Amino acid sequence: MTKIAVTAASGNLGGSIVHAAVEIVGKENVIGLARTPSKAESLGVEVRQGDYTLRDQLRESLRGIDALLLVSGMDAPTKRIGQHRNVIEAAKEAGVSKIVYTSIQGAEEGTAFSPVVQSNRQTEEDIRDSGLQWVIGRNGIYIEPDVEYIETYKQRGEIANCAGDAKCGYTTRGELAFAYARMLTESKHDGQTYNLHGEAITQRKLAEYLNDAYGTELKYRTMTVGEYREDRIAELGEFLGTVIAGIYEGIRNGAVNNESHFCLAAGRKHQGWKAYFDRLKANSAQE
């Protein structure tokens, strides 16, 4: 039986992948790695130390592991390349045979988010050159933050950003976890790079779905990139505000409206957005 390890297991995506992998291979064959293991105890699997900056520690934590899911780090782009290389080298030294990497979609040039995308592309290259079996997923944009932002949207009566009328390939952590668990455990995916997202929709369509789910009357207002950057910096600070504006500039430029390979990766279609928001509507009615 394949022994699987998932890094960043204390995070939302890593934890979801752990649960999805347990459904396939059983909890005794899934290991969570976390910088602070105590934060991942609720997962119900063995959790080991997994700090991307500590290569020797990572090597020991990866002993006996066959397939490793590497969740892309959250540090600055220049730092995360080296951190990811620590994980890759530790995996090789520990005898891991396969790495699956959670990369991203986005504009590779011309936006404030592009350095993050470029750092992910470098890790993709490092993994392909590692000599190990590999699979790379390029995640679409999470839709959950828009759902979690609903109270603010209600207060403002609108969704306002610089995406314009371009479509965005959204996804959810749950759908990604379902796909990654199969990419980890099925050899037919080895050597593949997949775009992982559902139906691409515009911000106006997103507003319609939110309105139906929550009984709101949100409108979409388009902003210039400069206006949106100033707005995000005012709320989130210079670094994060600039990066968020860069993500939406990439949407505006069509960088996250790509062909989806989700069905190939997961063995089924990505959930539809009407069904997703219908469930939110039903849950909201019960509260």
Short mmCIF file of C-alpha atoms in Angstrom, two decimals:
data_model
loop_
_atom_site.label_atom_id
_atom_site.label_comp_id
_atom_site.label_asym_id
_atom_site.label_seq_id
_atom_site.Cartn_x
_atom_site.Cartn_y
_atom_site.Cartn_z
CA MET A 1 0.00 0.00 0.00
CA THR A 2 1.29 3.45 -0.92
CA LYS A 3 2.32 5.62 2.03
CA ILE A 4 1.36 9.26 1.42
CA ALA A 5 2.58 12.45 3.06
CA VAL A 6 0.91 15.85 2.74
CA THR A 7 2.78 19.03 3.65
CA ALA A 8 1.13 22.09 5.23
CA ALA A 9 -1.42 19.69 6.73
CA SER A 10 -2.56 22.28 9.27
CA GLY A 11 -3.73 24.57 6.46
CA ASN A 12 -7.13 24.54 4.75
CA LEU A 13 -5.98 22.94 1.50
CA GLY A 14 -3.48 20.54 3.07
CA GLY A 15 -6.02 19.36 5.62
CA SER A 16 -8.64 18.82 2.94
CA ILE A 17 -6.19 16.73 0.90
CA VAL A 18 -5.37 14.62 3.96
CA HIS A 19 -9.06 13.82 4.45
CA ALA A 20 -9.51 12.99 0.75
CA ALA A 21 -6.45 10.73 0.73
CA VAL A 22 -7.66 8.90 3.85
CA GLU A 23 -10.85 8.03 1.96
CA ILE A 24 -8.73 6.21 -0.63
CA VAL A 25 -5.86 4.56 1.27
CA GLY A 26 -6.95 4.68 4.92
CA LYS A 27 -5.66 6.85 7.75
CA GLU A 28 -2.82 4.46 8.60
CA ASN A 29 -1.26 5.22 5.19
CA VAL A 30 -1.50 9.02 5.31
CA ILE A 31 1.03 11.20 7.13
CA GLY A 32 0.52 14.89 7.71
CA LEU A 33 3.51 17.24 7.77
CA ALA A 34 3.22 20.58 9.56
CA ARG A 35 5.59 23.24 10.83
CA THR A 36 3.60 23.08 14.09
CA PRO A 37 2.27 19.49 14.35
CA SER A 38 -0.07 20.30 17.23
CA LYS A 39 -2.13 22.45 14.86
CA ALA A 40 -2.92 19.37 12.73
CA GLU A 41 -3.81 16.91 15.51
CA SER A 42 -7.52 17.07 14.69
CA LEU A 43 -6.90 15.38 11.32
CA GLY A 44 -6.78 11.95 12.98
CA VAL A 45 -3.58 10.85 11.21
CA GLU A 46 0.05 10.72 12.24
CA VAL A 47 1.58 14.20 12.00
CA ARG A 48 5.31 14.82 11.68
CA GLN A 49 7.50 17.92 11.64
CA GLY A 50 7.48 19.63 8.25
CA ASP A 51 9.20 23.02 8.16
CA TYR A 52 10.22 23.92 4.59
CA THR A 53 13.35 25.67 5.85
CA LEU A 54 14.71 22.61 7.69
CA ARG A 55 15.93 20.09 5.11
CA ASP A 56 17.42 17.58 7.57
CA GLN A 57 14.19 17.54 9.56
CA LEU A 58 12.17 17.07 6.39
CA ARG A 59 14.35 14.15 5.31
CA GLU A 60 13.72 12.32 8.57
CA SER A 61 9.97 13.07 8.43
CA LEU A 62 9.78 11.64 4.91
CA ARG A 63 11.37 8.27 5.71
CA GLY A 64 9.09 5.48 4.51
CA ILE A 65 6.97 7.78 2.32
CA ASP A 66 6.19 6.74 -1.27
CA ALA A 67 4.28 9.78 -2.58
CA LEU A 68 4.51 13.36 -1.34
CA LEU A 69 2.01 16.16 -1.83
CA LEU A 70 3.88 19.49 -1.72
CA VAL A 71 1.57 22.41 -0.96
CA SER A 72 3.08 25.60 -2.34
CA GLY A 73 4.55 27.77 0.42
CA MET A 74 3.30 31.17 1.49
CA ASP A 75 6.61 33.00 1.87
CA ALA A 76 7.93 35.70 -0.46
CA PRO A 77 8.60 34.40 -4.01
CA THR A 78 12.38 34.61 -3.70
CA LYS A 79 12.31 32.60 -0.48
CA ARG A 80 9.81 29.95 -1.48
CA ILE A 81 11.91 28.67 -4.39
CA GLY A 82 14.67 27.64 -2.00
CA GLN A 83 12.20 26.29 0.54
CA HIS A 84 10.55 24.11 -2.10
CA ARG A 85 13.98 22.88 -3.17
CA ASN A 86 14.61 21.82 0.42
CA VAL A 87 11.47 19.66 0.27
CA ILE A 88 12.38 18.19 -3.13
CA GLU A 89 15.94 17.30 -2.08
CA ALA A 90 14.79 15.90 1.27
CA ALA A 91 12.25 13.74 -0.55
CA LYS A 92 14.94 12.37 -2.87
CA GLU A 93 17.27 11.63 0.05
CA ALA A 94 14.47 9.92 2.00
CA GLY A 95 13.55 7.60 -0.86
CA VAL A 96 10.25 9.20 -1.91
CA SER A 97 9.34 8.09 -5.44
CA LYS A 98 6.72 10.67 -6.45
CA ILE A 99 5.95 14.35 -5.83
CA VAL A 100 2.65 16.05 -6.54
CA TYR A 101 2.78 19.86 -6.44
CA THR A 102 0.00 22.39 -5.91
CA SER A 103 0.91 25.17 -8.32
CA ILE A 104 -1.26 28.04 -9.57
CA GLN A 105 -2.71 29.67 -12.64
CA GLY A 106 -2.10 33.37 -13.24
CA ALA A 107 -0.30 35.95 -15.34
CA GLU A 108 3.37 35.05 -15.61
CA GLU A 109 4.34 38.60 -16.56
CA GLY A 110 3.09 42.14 -16.11
CA THR A 111 1.21 42.06 -12.80
CA ALA A 112 2.10 42.37 -9.12
CA PHE A 113 1.15 38.71 -8.75
CA SER A 114 3.49 37.58 -11.54
CA PRO A 115 6.55 37.06 -9.27
CA VAL A 116 4.49 34.54 -7.27
CA VAL A 117 3.46 32.74 -10.47
CA GLN A 118 7.05 32.76 -11.72
CA SER A 119 8.29 31.23 -8.45
CA ASN A 120 5.74 28.44 -8.85
CA ARG A 121 6.88 27.84 -12.42
CA GLN A 122 10.47 27.51 -11.16
CA THR A 123 9.37 24.90 -8.63
CA GLU A 124 7.50 23.08 -11.38
CA GLU A 125 10.75 22.98 -13.36
CA ASP A 126 12.71 21.82 -10.32
CA ILE A 127 10.24 18.97 -9.77
CA ARG A 128 10.33 17.90 -13.42
CA ASP A 129 14.14 17.83 -13.22
CA SER A 130 14.20 15.95 -9.89
CA GLY A 131 14.36 12.46 -11.34
CA LEU A 132 11.24 11.49 -9.39
CA GLN A 133 7.80 10.71 -10.74
CA TRP A 134 5.74 13.89 -10.65
CA VAL A 135 2.33 15.43 -11.22
CA ILE A 136 1.65 19.17 -11.20
CA GLY A 137 -1.71 20.79 -10.56
CA ARG A 138 -2.27 24.44 -11.39
CA ASN A 139 -5.07 25.61 -9.14
CA GLY A 140 -7.76 28.02 -10.23
CA ILE A 141 -8.91 30.83 -7.96
CA TYR A 142 -10.62 29.76 -4.73
CA ILE A 143 -14.26 30.82 -4.65
CA GLU A 144 -14.52 30.48 -0.85
CA PRO A 145 -13.06 33.94 -0.06
CA ASP A 146 -15.91 35.60 -1.97
CA VAL A 147 -18.42 33.55 0.01
CA GLU A 148 -16.66 34.41 3.28
CA TYR A 149 -16.72 38.09 2.29
CA ILE A 150 -20.52 38.13 1.91
CA GLU A 151 -21.19 40.35 4.95
CA THR A 152 -18.84 43.01 3.61
CA TYR A 153 -20.44 42.73 0.18
CA LYS A 154 -23.84 43.19 1.83
CA GLN A 155 -22.67 46.34 3.60
CA ARG A 156 -21.30 47.77 0.37
CA GLY A 157 -24.12 46.55 -1.85
CA GLU A 158 -21.66 45.60 -4.55
CA ILE A 159 -18.68 43.59 -5.70
CA ALA A 160 -16.05 46.00 -6.99
CA ASN A 161 -12.68 45.03 -8.48
CA CYS A 162 -10.57 45.34 -11.63
CA ALA A 163 -11.45 41.99 -13.24
CA GLY A 164 -13.81 43.70 -15.69
CA ASP A 165 -15.92 41.39 -17.84
CA ALA A 166 -13.27 38.65 -18.09
CA LYS A 167 -14.03 35.12 -16.94
CA CYS A 168 -12.28 33.48 -14.00
CA GLY A 169 -11.69 29.76 -13.57
CA TYR A 170 -12.83 29.31 -9.98
CA THR A 171 -12.55 26.20 -7.83
CA THR A 172 -12.97 25.09 -4.20
CA ARG A 173 -10.56 23.48 -1.77
CA GLY A 174 -12.83 20.45 -1.53
CA GLU A 175 -12.78 19.86 -5.27
CA LEU A 176 -9.02 20.34 -5.39
CA ALA A 177 -8.56 17.85 -2.56
CA PHE A 178 -10.63 15.25 -4.41
CA ALA A 179 -8.44 15.66 -7.52
CA TYR A 180 -5.11 15.73 -5.67
CA ALA A 181 -5.89 12.55 -3.75
CA ARG A 182 -6.27 10.76 -7.06
CA MET A 183 -3.20 12.40 -8.58
CA LEU A 184 -1.26 11.03 -5.59
CA THR A 185 -2.58 7.48 -5.77
CA GLU A 186 -3.08 6.81 -9.50
CA SER A 187 0.02 6.31 -11.66
CA LYS A 188 -1.80 7.27 -14.86
CA HIS A 189 -1.36 10.93 -13.89
CA ASP A 190 2.43 10.74 -13.64
CA GLY A 191 4.17 13.26 -15.88
CA GLN A 192 1.05 15.40 -16.34
CA THR A 193 0.39 19.08 -15.67
CA TYR A 194 -3.28 19.86 -15.04
CA ASN A 195 -5.26 23.09 -14.82
CA LEU A 196 -7.69 22.47 -11.95
CA HIS A 197 -10.85 24.56 -11.93
CA GLY A 198 -14.55 24.51 -12.75
CA GLU A 199 -16.59 26.54 -15.19
CA ALA A 200 -15.09 29.98 -15.75
CA ILE A 201 -17.50 32.79 -14.82
CA THR A 202 -17.52 36.59 -14.78
CA GLN A 203 -17.81 38.78 -11.70
CA ARG A 204 -21.35 39.68 -12.74
CA LYS A 205 -22.27 35.99 -12.80
CA LEU A 206 -20.63 35.56 -9.40
CA ALA A 207 -22.82 38.41 -8.09
CA GLU A 208 -25.90 36.65 -9.48
CA TYR A 209 -25.01 33.40 -7.72
CA LEU A 210 -24.37 35.19 -4.42
CA ASN A 211 -27.64 37.12 -4.75
CA ASP A 212 -29.59 33.90 -5.25
CA ALA A 213 -27.86 32.14 -2.35
CA TYR A 214 -28.10 34.97 0.18
CA GLY A 215 -31.09 37.03 -0.98
CA THR A 216 -28.90 40.05 -1.69
CA GLU A 217 -29.02 42.57 -4.53
CA LEU A 218 -25.33 42.96 -5.23
CA LYS A 219 -24.19 44.74 -8.36
CA TYR A 220 -20.79 44.44 -9.98
CA ARG A 221 -18.75 47.60 -10.47
CA THR A 222 -15.56 47.50 -12.47
CA MET A 223 -12.56 49.53 -11.33
CA THR A 224 -9.27 50.38 -12.96
CA VAL A 225 -6.26 48.39 -11.82
CA GLY A 226 -4.86 51.49 -10.11
CA GLU A 227 -8.11 52.22 -8.27
CA TYR A 228 -8.44 48.65 -7.07
CA ARG A 229 -4.81 48.52 -5.94
CA GLU A 230 -5.32 51.65 -3.81
CA ASP A 231 -8.54 50.19 -2.38
CA ARG A 232 -6.87 46.89 -1.42
CA ILE A 233 -3.77 48.56 0.02
CA ALA A 234 -5.97 50.75 2.21
CA GLU A 235 -7.66 47.66 3.68
CA LEU A 236 -4.93 45.02 3.60
CA GLY A 237 -1.61 46.90 3.60
CA GLU A 238 0.98 47.46 0.88
CA PHE A 239 2.18 43.89 0.27
CA LEU A 240 -1.06 41.91 0.37
CA GLY A 241 -3.13 44.68 -1.23
CA THR A 242 -0.75 44.89 -4.17
CA VAL A 243 -0.72 41.11 -4.64
CA ILE A 244 -4.53 40.86 -4.56
CA ALA A 245 -4.79 43.62 -7.15
CA GLY A 246 -2.30 41.68 -9.27
CA ILE A 247 -4.45 38.55 -9.10
CA TYR A 248 -7.49 40.46 -10.38
CA GLU A 249 -5.42 42.18 -13.05
CA GLY A 250 -4.50 38.68 -14.22
CA ILE A 251 -8.20 37.80 -14.35
CA ARG A 252 -8.81 40.96 -16.37
CA ASN A 253 -6.09 39.88 -18.82
CA GLY A 254 -7.52 36.38 -19.27
CA ALA A 255 -4.73 34.58 -17.40
CA VAL A 256 -7.13 32.41 -15.36
CA ASN A 257 -9.59 31.59 -18.13
CA ASN A 258 -7.84 28.45 -19.32
CA GLU A 259 -8.81 24.98 -20.48
CA SER A 260 -9.62 22.89 -17.42
CA HIS A 261 -8.21 19.38 -17.00
CA PHE A 262 -10.12 18.71 -13.80
CA CYS A 263 -12.05 15.78 -15.23
CA LEU A 264 -8.82 14.07 -16.32
CA ALA A 265 -7.30 14.56 -12.87
CA ALA A 266 -10.35 13.69 -10.77
CA GLY A 267 -12.13 11.14 -12.93
CA ARG A 268 -15.32 13.20 -12.80
CA LYS A 269 -16.53 16.67 -13.69
CA HIS A 270 -15.91 19.61 -11.39
CA GLN A 271 -19.02 20.51 -9.42
CA GLY A 272 -21.25 23.06 -11.14
CA TRP A 273 -21.61 26.52 -9.62
CA LYS A 274 -25.40 26.42 -9.52
CA ALA A 275 -25.27 23.25 -7.42
CA TYR A 276 -22.57 24.75 -5.18
CA PHE A 277 -24.54 27.92 -4.50
CA ASP A 278 -27.80 26.00 -4.12
CA ARG A 279 -26.18 24.14 -1.22
CA LEU A 280 -25.07 27.43 0.31
CA LYS A 281 -28.64 28.69 -0.07
CA ALA A 282 -30.03 25.60 1.69
CA ASN A 283 -27.49 25.90 4.50
CA SER A 284 -28.25 29.60 4.90
CA ALA A 285 -31.97 28.87 5.19
CA GLN A 286 -31.30 26.43 8.05
CA GLU A 287 -29.32 28.94 10.11
#
